[in-house]
JSON list of C-alpha atoms in Angstrom, two decimals:
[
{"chain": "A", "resi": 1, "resn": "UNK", "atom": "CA", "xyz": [78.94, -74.95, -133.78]},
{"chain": "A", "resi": 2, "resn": "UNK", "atom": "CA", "xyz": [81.84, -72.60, -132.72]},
{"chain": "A", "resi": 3, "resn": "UNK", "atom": "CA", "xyz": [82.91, -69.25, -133.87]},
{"chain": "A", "resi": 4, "resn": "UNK", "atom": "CA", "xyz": [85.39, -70.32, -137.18]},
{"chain": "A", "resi": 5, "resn": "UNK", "atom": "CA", "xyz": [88.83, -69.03, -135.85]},
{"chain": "A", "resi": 6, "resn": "UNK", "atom": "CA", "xyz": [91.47, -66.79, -137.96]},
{"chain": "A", "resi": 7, "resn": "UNK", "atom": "CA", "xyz": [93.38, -69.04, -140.00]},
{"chain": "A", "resi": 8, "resn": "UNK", "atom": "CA", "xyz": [90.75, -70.99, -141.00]},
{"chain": "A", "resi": 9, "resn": "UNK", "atom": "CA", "xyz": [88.29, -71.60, -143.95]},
{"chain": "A", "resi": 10, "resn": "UNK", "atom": "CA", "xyz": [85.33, -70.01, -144.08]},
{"chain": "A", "resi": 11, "resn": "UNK", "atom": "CA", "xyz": [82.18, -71.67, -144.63]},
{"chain": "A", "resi": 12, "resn": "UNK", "atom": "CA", "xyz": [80.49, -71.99, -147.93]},
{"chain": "A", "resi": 13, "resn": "UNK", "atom": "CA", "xyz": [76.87, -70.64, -148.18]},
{"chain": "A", "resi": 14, "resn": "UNK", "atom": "CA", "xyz": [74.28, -69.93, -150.53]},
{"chain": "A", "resi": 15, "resn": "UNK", "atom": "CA", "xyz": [71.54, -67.57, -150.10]},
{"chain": "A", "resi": 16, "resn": "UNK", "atom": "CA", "xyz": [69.33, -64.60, -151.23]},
{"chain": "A", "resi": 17, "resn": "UNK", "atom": "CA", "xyz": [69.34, -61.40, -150.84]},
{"chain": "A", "resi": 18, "resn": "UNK", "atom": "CA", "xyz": [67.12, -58.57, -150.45]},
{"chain": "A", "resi": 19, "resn": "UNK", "atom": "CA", "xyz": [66.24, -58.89, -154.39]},
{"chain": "A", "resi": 20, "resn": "UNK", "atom": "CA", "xyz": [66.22, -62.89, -154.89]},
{"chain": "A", "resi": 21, "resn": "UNK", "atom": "CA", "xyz": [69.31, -63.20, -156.23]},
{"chain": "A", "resi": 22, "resn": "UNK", "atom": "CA", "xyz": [71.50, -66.00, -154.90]},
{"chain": "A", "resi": 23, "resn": "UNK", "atom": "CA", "xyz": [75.04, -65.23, -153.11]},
{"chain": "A", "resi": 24, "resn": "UNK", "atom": "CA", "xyz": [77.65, -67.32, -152.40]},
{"chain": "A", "resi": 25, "resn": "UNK", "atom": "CA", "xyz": [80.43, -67.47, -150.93]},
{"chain": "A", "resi": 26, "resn": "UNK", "atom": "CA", "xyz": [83.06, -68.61, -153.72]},
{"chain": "A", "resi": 27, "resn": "UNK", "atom": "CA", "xyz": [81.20, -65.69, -156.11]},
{"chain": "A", "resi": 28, "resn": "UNK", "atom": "CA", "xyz": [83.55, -63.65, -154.58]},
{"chain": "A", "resi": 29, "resn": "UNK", "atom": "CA", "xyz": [87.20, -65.98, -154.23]},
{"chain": "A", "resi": 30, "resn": "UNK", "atom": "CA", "xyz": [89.80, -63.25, -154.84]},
{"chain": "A", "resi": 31, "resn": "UNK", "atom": "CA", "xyz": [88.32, -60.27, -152.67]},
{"chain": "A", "resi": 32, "resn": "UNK", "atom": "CA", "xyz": [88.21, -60.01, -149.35]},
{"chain": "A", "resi": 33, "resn": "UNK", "atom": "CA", "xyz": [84.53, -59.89, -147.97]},
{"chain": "A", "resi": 34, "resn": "UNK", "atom": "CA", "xyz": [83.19, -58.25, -144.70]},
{"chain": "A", "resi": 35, "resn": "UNK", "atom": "CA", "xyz": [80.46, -60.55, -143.64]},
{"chain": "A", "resi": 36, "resn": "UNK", "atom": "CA", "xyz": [78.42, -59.02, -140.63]},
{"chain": "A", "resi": 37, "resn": "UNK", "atom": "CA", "xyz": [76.20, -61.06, -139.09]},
{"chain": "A", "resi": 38, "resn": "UNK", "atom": "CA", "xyz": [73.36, -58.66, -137.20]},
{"chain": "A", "resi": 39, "resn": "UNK", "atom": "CA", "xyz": [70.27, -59.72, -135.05]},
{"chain": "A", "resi": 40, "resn": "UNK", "atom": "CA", "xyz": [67.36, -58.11, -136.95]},
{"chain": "A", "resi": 41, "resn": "UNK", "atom": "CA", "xyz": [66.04, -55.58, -139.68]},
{"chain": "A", "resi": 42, "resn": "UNK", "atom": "CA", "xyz": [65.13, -52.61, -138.61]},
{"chain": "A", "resi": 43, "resn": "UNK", "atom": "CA", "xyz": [65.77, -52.53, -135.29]},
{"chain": "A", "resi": 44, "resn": "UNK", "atom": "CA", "xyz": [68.13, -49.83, -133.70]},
{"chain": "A", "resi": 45, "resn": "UNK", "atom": "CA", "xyz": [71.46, -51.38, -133.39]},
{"chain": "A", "resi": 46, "resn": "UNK", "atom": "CA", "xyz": [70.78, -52.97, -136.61]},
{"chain": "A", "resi": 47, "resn": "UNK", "atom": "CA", "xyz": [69.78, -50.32, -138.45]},
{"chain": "A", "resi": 48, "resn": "UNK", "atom": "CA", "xyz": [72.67, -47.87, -137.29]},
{"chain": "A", "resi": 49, "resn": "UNK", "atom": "CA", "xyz": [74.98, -50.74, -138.13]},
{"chain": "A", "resi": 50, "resn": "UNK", "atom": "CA", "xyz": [73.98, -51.29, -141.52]},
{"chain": "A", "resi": 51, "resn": "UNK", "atom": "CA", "xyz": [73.43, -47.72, -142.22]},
{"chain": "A", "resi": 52, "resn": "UNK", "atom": "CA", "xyz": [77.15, -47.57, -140.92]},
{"chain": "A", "resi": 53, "resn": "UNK", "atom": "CA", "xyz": [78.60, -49.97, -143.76]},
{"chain": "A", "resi": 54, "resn": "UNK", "atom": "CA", "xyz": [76.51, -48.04, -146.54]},
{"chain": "A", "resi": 55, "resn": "UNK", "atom": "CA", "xyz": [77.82, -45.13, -145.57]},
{"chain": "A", "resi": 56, "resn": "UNK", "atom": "CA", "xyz": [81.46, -46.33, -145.96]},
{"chain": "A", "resi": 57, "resn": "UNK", "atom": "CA", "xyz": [80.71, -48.71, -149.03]},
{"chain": "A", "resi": 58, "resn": "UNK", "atom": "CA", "xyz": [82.96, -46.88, -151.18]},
{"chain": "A", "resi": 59, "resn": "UNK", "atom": "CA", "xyz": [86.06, -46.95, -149.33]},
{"chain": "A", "resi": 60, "resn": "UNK", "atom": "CA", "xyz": [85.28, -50.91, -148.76]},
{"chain": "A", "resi": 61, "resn": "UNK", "atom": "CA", "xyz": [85.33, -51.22, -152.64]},
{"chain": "A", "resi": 62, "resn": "UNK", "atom": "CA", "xyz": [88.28, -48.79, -153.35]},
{"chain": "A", "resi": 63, "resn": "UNK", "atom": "CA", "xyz": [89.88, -51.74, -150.85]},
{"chain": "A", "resi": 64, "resn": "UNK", "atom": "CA", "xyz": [88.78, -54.49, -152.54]},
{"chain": "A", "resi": 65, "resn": "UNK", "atom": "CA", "xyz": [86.46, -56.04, -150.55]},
{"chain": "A", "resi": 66, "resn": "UNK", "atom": "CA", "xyz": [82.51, -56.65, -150.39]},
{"chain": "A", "resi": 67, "resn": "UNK", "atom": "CA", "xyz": [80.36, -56.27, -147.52]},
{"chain": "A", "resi": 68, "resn": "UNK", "atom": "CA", "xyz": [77.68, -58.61, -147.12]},
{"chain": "A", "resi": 69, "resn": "UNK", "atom": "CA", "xyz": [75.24, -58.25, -144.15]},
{"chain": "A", "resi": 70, "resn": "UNK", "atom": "CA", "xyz": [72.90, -61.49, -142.67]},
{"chain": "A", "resi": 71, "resn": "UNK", "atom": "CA", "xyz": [70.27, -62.42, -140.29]},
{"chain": "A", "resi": 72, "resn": "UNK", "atom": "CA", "xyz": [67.45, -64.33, -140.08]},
{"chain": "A", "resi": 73, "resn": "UNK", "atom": "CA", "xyz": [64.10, -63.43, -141.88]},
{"chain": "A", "resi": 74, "resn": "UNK", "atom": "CA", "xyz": [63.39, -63.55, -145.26]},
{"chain": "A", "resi": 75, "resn": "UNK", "atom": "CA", "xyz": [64.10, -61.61, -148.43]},
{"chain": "A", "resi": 76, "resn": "UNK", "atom": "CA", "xyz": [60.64, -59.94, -147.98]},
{"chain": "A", "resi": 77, "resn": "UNK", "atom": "CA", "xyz": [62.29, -58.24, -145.09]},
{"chain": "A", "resi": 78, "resn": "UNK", "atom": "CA", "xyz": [65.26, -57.59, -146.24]},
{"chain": "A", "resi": 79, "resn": "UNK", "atom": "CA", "xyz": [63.85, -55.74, -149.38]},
{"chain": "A", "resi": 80, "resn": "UNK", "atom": "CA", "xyz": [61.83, -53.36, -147.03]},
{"chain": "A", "resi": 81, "resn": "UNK", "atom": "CA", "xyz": [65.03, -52.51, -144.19]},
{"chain": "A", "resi": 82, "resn": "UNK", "atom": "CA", "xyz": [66.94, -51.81, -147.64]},
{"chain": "A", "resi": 83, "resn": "UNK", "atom": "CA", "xyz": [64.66, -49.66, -149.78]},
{"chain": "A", "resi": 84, "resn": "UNK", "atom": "CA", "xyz": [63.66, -47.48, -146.19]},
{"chain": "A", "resi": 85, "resn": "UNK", "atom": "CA", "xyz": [67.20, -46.93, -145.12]},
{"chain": "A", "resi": 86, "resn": "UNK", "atom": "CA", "xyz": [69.13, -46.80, -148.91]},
{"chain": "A", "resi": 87, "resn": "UNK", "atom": "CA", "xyz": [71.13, -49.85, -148.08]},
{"chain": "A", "resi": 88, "resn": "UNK", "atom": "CA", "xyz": [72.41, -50.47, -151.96]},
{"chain": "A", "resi": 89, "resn": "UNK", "atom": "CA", "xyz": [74.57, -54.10, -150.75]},
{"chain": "A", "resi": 90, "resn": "UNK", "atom": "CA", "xyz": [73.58, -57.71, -150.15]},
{"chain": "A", "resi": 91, "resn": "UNK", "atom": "CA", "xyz": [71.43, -58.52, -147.20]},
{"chain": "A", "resi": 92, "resn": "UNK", "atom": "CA", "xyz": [71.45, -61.70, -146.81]},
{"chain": "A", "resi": 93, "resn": "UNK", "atom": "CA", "xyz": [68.10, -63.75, -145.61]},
{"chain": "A", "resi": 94, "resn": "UNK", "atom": "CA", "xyz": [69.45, -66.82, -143.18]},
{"chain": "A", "resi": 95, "resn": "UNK", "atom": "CA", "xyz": [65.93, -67.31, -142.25]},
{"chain": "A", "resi": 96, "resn": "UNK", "atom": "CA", "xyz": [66.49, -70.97, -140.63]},
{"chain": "A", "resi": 97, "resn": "UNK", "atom": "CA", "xyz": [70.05, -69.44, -139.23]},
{"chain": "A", "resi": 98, "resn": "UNK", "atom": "CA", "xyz": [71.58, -72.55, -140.80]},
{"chain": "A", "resi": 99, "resn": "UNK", "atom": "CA", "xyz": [74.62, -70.35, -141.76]},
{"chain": "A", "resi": 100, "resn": "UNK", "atom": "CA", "xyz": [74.41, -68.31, -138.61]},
{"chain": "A", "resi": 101, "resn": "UNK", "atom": "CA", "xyz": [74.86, -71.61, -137.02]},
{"chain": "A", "resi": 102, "resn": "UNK", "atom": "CA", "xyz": [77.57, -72.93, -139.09]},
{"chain": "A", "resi": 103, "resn": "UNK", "atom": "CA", "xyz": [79.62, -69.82, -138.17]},
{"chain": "A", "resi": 104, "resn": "UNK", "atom": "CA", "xyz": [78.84, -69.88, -134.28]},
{"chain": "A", "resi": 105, "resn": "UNK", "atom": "CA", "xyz": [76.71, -67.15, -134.55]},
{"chain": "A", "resi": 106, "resn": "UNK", "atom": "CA", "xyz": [73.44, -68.55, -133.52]},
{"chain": "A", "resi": 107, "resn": "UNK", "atom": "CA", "xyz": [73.60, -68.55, -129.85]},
{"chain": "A", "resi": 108, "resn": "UNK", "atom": "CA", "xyz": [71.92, -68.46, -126.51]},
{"chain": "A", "resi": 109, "resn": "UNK", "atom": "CA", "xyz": [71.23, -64.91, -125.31]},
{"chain": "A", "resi": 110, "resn": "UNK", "atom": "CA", "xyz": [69.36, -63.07, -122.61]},
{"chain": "A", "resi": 111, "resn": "UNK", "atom": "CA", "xyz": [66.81, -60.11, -122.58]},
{"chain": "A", "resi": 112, "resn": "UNK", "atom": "CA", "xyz": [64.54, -59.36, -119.32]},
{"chain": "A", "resi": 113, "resn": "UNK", "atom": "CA", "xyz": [65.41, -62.71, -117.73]},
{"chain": "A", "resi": 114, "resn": "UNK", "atom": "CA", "xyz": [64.08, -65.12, -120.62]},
{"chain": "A", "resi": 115, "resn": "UNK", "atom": "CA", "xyz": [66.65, -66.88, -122.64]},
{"chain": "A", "resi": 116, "resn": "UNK", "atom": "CA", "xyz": [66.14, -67.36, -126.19]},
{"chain": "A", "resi": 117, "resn": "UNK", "atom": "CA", "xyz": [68.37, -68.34, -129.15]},
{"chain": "A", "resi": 118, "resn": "UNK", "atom": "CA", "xyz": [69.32, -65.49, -132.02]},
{"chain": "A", "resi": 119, "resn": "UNK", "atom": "CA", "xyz": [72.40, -63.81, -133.46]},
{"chain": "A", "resi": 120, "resn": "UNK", "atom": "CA", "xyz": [74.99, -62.41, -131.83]},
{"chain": "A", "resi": 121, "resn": "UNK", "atom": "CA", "xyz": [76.06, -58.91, -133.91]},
{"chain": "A", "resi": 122, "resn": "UNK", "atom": "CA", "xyz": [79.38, -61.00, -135.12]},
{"chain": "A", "resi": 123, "resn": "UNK", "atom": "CA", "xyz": [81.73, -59.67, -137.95]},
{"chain": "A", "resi": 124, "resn": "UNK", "atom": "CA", "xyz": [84.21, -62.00, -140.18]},
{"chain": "A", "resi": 125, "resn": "UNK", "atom": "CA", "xyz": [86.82, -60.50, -142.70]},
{"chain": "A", "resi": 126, "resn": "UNK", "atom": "CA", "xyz": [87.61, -63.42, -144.61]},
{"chain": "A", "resi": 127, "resn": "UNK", "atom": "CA", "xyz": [90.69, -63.31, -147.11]},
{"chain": "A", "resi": 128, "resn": "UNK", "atom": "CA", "xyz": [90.37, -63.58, -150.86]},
{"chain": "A", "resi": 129, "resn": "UNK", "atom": "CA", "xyz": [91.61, -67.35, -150.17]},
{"chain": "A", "resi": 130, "resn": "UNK", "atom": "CA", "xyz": [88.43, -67.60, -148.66]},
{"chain": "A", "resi": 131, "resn": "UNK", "atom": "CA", "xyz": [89.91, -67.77, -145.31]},
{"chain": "A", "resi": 132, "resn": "UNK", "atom": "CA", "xyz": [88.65, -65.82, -142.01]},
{"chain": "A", "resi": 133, "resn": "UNK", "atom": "CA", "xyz": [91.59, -62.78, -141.19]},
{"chain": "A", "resi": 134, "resn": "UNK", "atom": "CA", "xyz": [89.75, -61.43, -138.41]},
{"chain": "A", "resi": 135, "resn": "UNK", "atom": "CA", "xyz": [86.76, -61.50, -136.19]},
{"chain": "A", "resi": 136, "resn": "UNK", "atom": "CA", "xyz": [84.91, -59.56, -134.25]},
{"chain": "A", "resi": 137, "resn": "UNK", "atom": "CA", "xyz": [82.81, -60.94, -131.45]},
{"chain": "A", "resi": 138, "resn": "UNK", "atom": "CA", "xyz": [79.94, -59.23, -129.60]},
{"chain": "A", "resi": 139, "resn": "UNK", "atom": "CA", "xyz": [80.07, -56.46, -131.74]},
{"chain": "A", "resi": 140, "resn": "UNK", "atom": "CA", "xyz": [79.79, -52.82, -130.79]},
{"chain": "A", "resi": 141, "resn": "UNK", "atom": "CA", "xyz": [77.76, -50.83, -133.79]},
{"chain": "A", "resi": 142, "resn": "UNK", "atom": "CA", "xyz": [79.65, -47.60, -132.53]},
{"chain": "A", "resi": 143, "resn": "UNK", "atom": "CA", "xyz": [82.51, -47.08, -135.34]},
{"chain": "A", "resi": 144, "resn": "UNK", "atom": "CA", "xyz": [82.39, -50.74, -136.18]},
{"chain": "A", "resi": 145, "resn": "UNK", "atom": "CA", "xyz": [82.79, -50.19, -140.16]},
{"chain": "A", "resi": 146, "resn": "UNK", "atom": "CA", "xyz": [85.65, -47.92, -139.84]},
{"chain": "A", "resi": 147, "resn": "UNK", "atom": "CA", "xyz": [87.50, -50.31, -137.67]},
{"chain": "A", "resi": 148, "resn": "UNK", "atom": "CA", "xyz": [87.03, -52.83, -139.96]},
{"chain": "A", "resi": 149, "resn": "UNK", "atom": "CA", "xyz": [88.10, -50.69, -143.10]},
{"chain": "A", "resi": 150, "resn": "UNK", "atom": "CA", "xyz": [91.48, -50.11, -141.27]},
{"chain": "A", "resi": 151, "resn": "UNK", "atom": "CA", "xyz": [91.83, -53.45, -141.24]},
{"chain": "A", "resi": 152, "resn": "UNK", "atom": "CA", "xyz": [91.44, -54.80, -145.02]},
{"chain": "A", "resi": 153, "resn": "UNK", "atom": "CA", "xyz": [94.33, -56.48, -146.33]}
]
């Protein structure tokens, strides 16, 4: 599927997080939610991402908004990237990328010459109307969260 445009609604999901309890979408209809979609736990980019979002988690809140991060593997996982690196928000386990997919995320990439399929580090702002403000393609981790911040509603 393709990337959802601005203007448009966001998709509806439902899935767990890094302590089993279930997320969706329309749980949070009247805030404004950062959902970042990153490749892995606990790898590099990932981590200094995530760690990125934490560290700014208050000033996302005083905003009105709730950040969500998702990737694929389970919430085994994402329990163990949270608890070493203190990340106290959702993470989201899209272990068979079927949301990843419905948001355009799950693509085609390269990495020593083989091709594989995986997430592209992909960020959607999506209005308390449940429809996508902004997006950010091909992410770059490197004062991501603060560029988002400056642009909450």
């Amino acid at each position: 599927m393709a990337l959802i445009d601005p203007g448009k609604k966001a998709p509806a999901f439902a899935l767990k997080d890094q302590d089993g309890k279930v997320h969706r979408l329309s749980d949070y209809q009247g805030k404004s939610v950062v959902l970042y979609f990153y490749p892995k736990d606990d790898t590099p980019g990932c981590t200094k991402e995530s760690c990125d979002f934490r560290d700014n988690l208050l000033q996302f809140s005083r905003g009105k908004a709730t950040v969500l991060g998702m990737s694929i593997l389970d919430e085994k996982s994402k329990a163990k990237f949270a608890k070493k690196y203190d990340l106290n928000f959702p993470l989201l386990a899209d272990a068979d990328h079927a949301v990843a997919e419905k948001y355009g995320v799950w693509q085609k990439k390269m990495r020593y010459g083989r091709s594989y399929m995986g997430i592209v580090r992909t960020t959607y702002l999506i209005g308390p109307d449940g429809k996508v403000l902004r997006r950010w393609d091909k992410v770059s981790v490197d004062g991501h969260a603060a560029e988002v911040l400056a642009a909450l509603p």
